[in-house]
């Protein structure tokens, strides 16, 4: 270590992990509002990191802030495969099935071998055909 160098200096890359894991820890213990603040800070410092946006969306969901959760999910890069998947899940959750079906189709275009995406897409199409708005108990995606 050089003279004047602090042994615990935090680099830019390190703040990614610190902010993210701070938020994750708060989230895991049910402190969703505090986690939301931490993820917001992480996004402000690392706006292109999808993991922060996904975590923020999860915290909003746990707080019952569904419209904000949808907006957070929609803010994820829609060309990114993970972003497409979460966009579809958010629309599905909010029972916006026509939009969800289109989002699942785009996600499947990017990940054609993803069985969970295909099953979720089929479930949404079935809901559209039958007019069913309530998810079944055995849904896993």
GROMACS .gro file of N, CA and C in nm, residues 60-111:
model
  156
   60UNK      N    1  -4.093  -0.257  -0.515
   60UNK     CA    2  -4.220  -0.188  -0.539
   60UNK      C    3  -4.337  -0.287  -0.534
   61UNK      N    4  -4.316  -0.403  -0.590
   61UNK     CA    5  -4.420  -0.507  -0.588
   61UNK      C    6  -4.455  -0.546  -0.445
   62UNK      N    7  -4.354  -0.567  -0.362
   62UNK     CA    8  -4.377  -0.605  -0.222
   62UNK      C    9  -4.447  -0.494  -0.143
   63UNK      N   10  -4.429  -0.371  -0.187
   63UNK     CA   11  -4.495  -0.258  -0.120
   63UNK      C   12  -4.637  -0.238  -0.172
   64UNK      N   13  -4.678  -0.319  -0.269
   64UNK     CA   14  -4.812  -0.308  -0.325
   64UNK      C   15  -4.828  -0.189  -0.419
   65UNK      N   16  -4.717  -0.136  -0.466
   65UNK     CA   17  -4.719  -0.021  -0.557
   65UNK      C   18  -4.712  -0.072  -0.700
   66UNK      N   19  -4.822  -0.136  -0.743
   66UNK     CA   20  -4.823  -0.210  -0.868
   66UNK      C   21  -4.800  -0.125  -0.993
   67UNK      N   22  -4.862  -0.009  -1.000
   67UNK     CA   23  -4.841   0.075  -1.119
   67UNK      C   24  -4.695   0.121  -1.126
   68UNK      N   25  -4.636   0.155  -1.012
   68UNK     CA   26  -4.495   0.194  -1.012
   68UNK      C   27  -4.407   0.076  -1.046
   69UNK      N   28  -4.447  -0.043  -1.000
   69UNK     CA   29  -4.373  -0.164  -1.032
   69UNK      C   30  -4.374  -0.185  -1.183
   70UNK      N   31  -4.490  -0.166  -1.244
   70UNK     CA   32  -4.499  -0.182  -1.389
   70UNK      C   33  -4.407  -0.081  -1.458
   71UNK      N   34  -4.412   0.044  -1.415
   71UNK     CA   35  -4.327   0.145  -1.476
   71UNK      C   36  -4.179   0.109  -1.460
   72UNK      N   37  -4.142   0.057  -1.343
   72UNK     CA   38  -4.004   0.015  -1.321
   72UNK      C   39  -3.967  -0.100  -1.415
   73UNK      N   40  -4.058  -0.195  -1.430
   73UNK     CA   41  -4.033  -0.308  -1.520
   73UNK      C   42  -4.023  -0.259  -1.665
   74UNK      N   43  -4.107  -0.164  -1.701
   74UNK     CA   44  -4.107  -0.113  -1.838
   74UNK      C   45  -3.984  -0.028  -1.866
   75UNK      N   46  -3.922   0.026  -1.761
   75UNK     CA   47  -3.803   0.109  -1.782
   75UNK      C   48  -3.680   0.025  -1.811
   76UNK      N   49  -3.689  -0.104  -1.788
   76UNK     CA   50  -3.578  -0.194  -1.817
   76UNK      C   51  -3.568  -0.204  -1.969
   77UNK      N   52  -3.449  -0.204  -2.020
   77UNK     CA   53  -3.426  -0.207  -2.164
   77UNK      C   54  -3.515  -0.311  -2.231
   78UNK      N   55  -3.609  -0.266  -2.315
   78UNK     CA   56  -3.701  -0.361  -2.377
   78UNK      C   57  -3.637  -0.448  -2.484
   79UNK      N   58  -3.513  -0.422  -2.518
   79UNK     CA   59  -3.443  -0.507  -2.614
   79UNK      C   60  -3.361  -0.615  -2.544
   80UNK      N   61  -3.347  -0.601  -2.415
   80UNK     CA   62  -3.274  -0.699  -2.335
   80UNK      C   63  -3.367  -0.815  -2.303
   81UNK      N   64  -3.320  -0.938  -2.317
   81UNK     CA   65  -3.404  -1.056  -2.295
   81UNK      C   66  -3.464  -1.057  -2.155
   82UNK      N   67  -3.386  -1.025  -2.054
   82UNK     CA   68  -3.437  -1.023  -1.918
   82UNK      C   69  -3.539  -0.912  -1.901
   83UNK      N   70  -3.512  -0.797  -1.960
   83UNK     CA   71  -3.607  -0.687  -1.954
   83UNK      C   72  -3.740  -0.721  -2.019
   84UNK      N   73  -3.734  -0.789  -2.132
   84UNK     CA   74  -3.856  -0.832  -2.200
   84UNK      C   75  -3.937  -0.927  -2.113
   85UNK      N   76  -3.868  -1.020  -2.048
   85UNK     CA   77  -3.935  -1.118  -1.963
   85UNK      C   78  -4.005  -1.049  -1.846
   86UNK      N   79  -3.935  -0.958  -1.779
   86UNK     CA   80  -3.997  -0.891  -1.664
   86UNK      C   81  -4.108  -0.797  -1.706
   87UNK      N   82  -4.096  -0.737  -1.823
   87UNK     CA   83  -4.204  -0.654  -1.875
   87UNK      C   84  -4.329  -0.739  -1.894
   88UNK      N   85  -4.312  -0.857  -1.953
   88UNK     CA   86  -4.425  -0.948  -1.974
   88UNK      C   87  -4.485  -0.991  -1.841
   89UNK      N   88  -4.401  -1.028  -1.744
   89UNK     CA   89  -4.451  -1.070  -1.613
   89UNK      C   90  -4.530  -0.958  -1.545
   90UNK      N   91  -4.478  -0.835  -1.556
   90UNK     CA   92  -4.546  -0.722  -1.492
   90UNK      C   93  -4.683  -0.698  -1.554
   91UNK      N   94  -4.690  -0.699  -1.685
   91UNK     CA   95  -4.818  -0.679  -1.753
   91UNK      C   96  -4.915  -0.792  -1.720
   92UNK      N   97  -4.864  -0.913  -1.713
   92UNK     CA   98  -4.945  -1.030  -1.677
   92UNK      C   99  -5.000  -1.013  -1.536
   93UNK      N  100  -4.914  -0.977  -1.443
   93UNK     CA  101  -4.954  -0.960  -1.304
   93UNK      C  102  -5.064  -0.856  -1.290
   94UNK      N  103  -5.054  -0.749  -1.368
   94UNK     CA  104  -5.152  -0.641  -1.362
   94UNK      C  105  -5.276  -0.670  -1.448
   95UNK      N  106  -5.284  -0.793  -1.498
   95UNK     CA  107  -5.398  -0.841  -1.577
   95UNK      C  108  -5.420  -0.759  -1.704
   96UNK      N  109  -5.312  -0.710  -1.760
   96UNK     CA  110  -5.316  -0.641  -1.889
   96UNK      C  111  -5.273  -0.744  -1.994
   97UNK      N  112  -5.363  -0.841  -2.017
   97UNK     CA  113  -5.329  -0.963  -2.088
   97UNK      C  114  -5.295  -0.943  -2.236
   98UNK      N  115  -5.360  -0.852  -2.304
   98UNK     CA  116  -5.326  -0.831  -2.445
   98UNK      C  117  -5.182  -0.779  -2.458
   99UNK      N  118  -5.147  -0.682  -2.374
   99UNK     CA  119  -5.011  -0.630  -2.374
   99UNK      C  120  -4.912  -0.737  -2.328
  100UNK      N  121  -4.952  -0.816  -2.229
  100UNK     CA  122  -4.865  -0.923  -2.179
  100UNK      C  123  -4.838  -1.025  -2.289
  101UNK      N  124  -4.941  -1.061  -2.365
  101UNK     CA  125  -4.924  -1.159  -2.472
  101UNK      C  126  -4.821  -1.109  -2.573
  102UNK      N  127  -4.831  -0.982  -2.611
  102UNK     CA  128  -4.734  -0.926  -2.706
  102UNK      C  129  -4.593  -0.923  -2.646
  103UNK      N  130  -4.584  -0.889  -2.519
  103UNK     CA  131  -4.453  -0.885  -2.454
  103UNK      C  132  -4.393  -1.025  -2.444
  104UNK      N  133  -4.475  -1.125  -2.412
  104UNK     CA  134  -4.425  -1.263  -2.409
  104UNK      C  135  -4.377  -1.305  -2.547
  105UNK      N  136  -4.451  -1.266  -2.651
  105UNK     CA  137  -4.410  -1.302  -2.787
  105UNK      C  138  -4.273  -1.245  -2.821
  106UNK      N  139  -4.251  -1.119  -2.784
  106UNK     CA  140  -4.119  -1.057  -2.808
  106UNK      C  141  -4.011  -1.128  -2.727
  107UNK      N  142  -4.042  -1.163  -2.603
  107UNK     CA  143  -3.944  -1.233  -2.519
  107UNK      C  144  -3.911  -1.371  -2.577
  108UNK      N  145  -4.013  -1.439  -2.627
  108UNK     CA  146  -3.992  -1.571  -2.686
  108UNK      C  147  -3.910  -1.560  -2.813
  109UNK      N  148  -3.927  -1.452  -2.888
  109UNK     CA  149  -3.844  -1.430  -3.007
  109UNK      C  150  -3.696  -1.426  -2.970
  110UNK      N  151  -3.667  -1.368  -2.854
  110UNK     CA  152  -3.528  -1.356  -2.808
  110UNK      C  153  -3.481  -1.485  -2.742
  111UNK      N  154  -3.571  -1.551  -2.668
  111UNK     CA  155  -3.537  -1.676  -2.597
  111UNK      C  156  -3.634  -1.787  -2.638
   0.00000   0.00000   0.00000
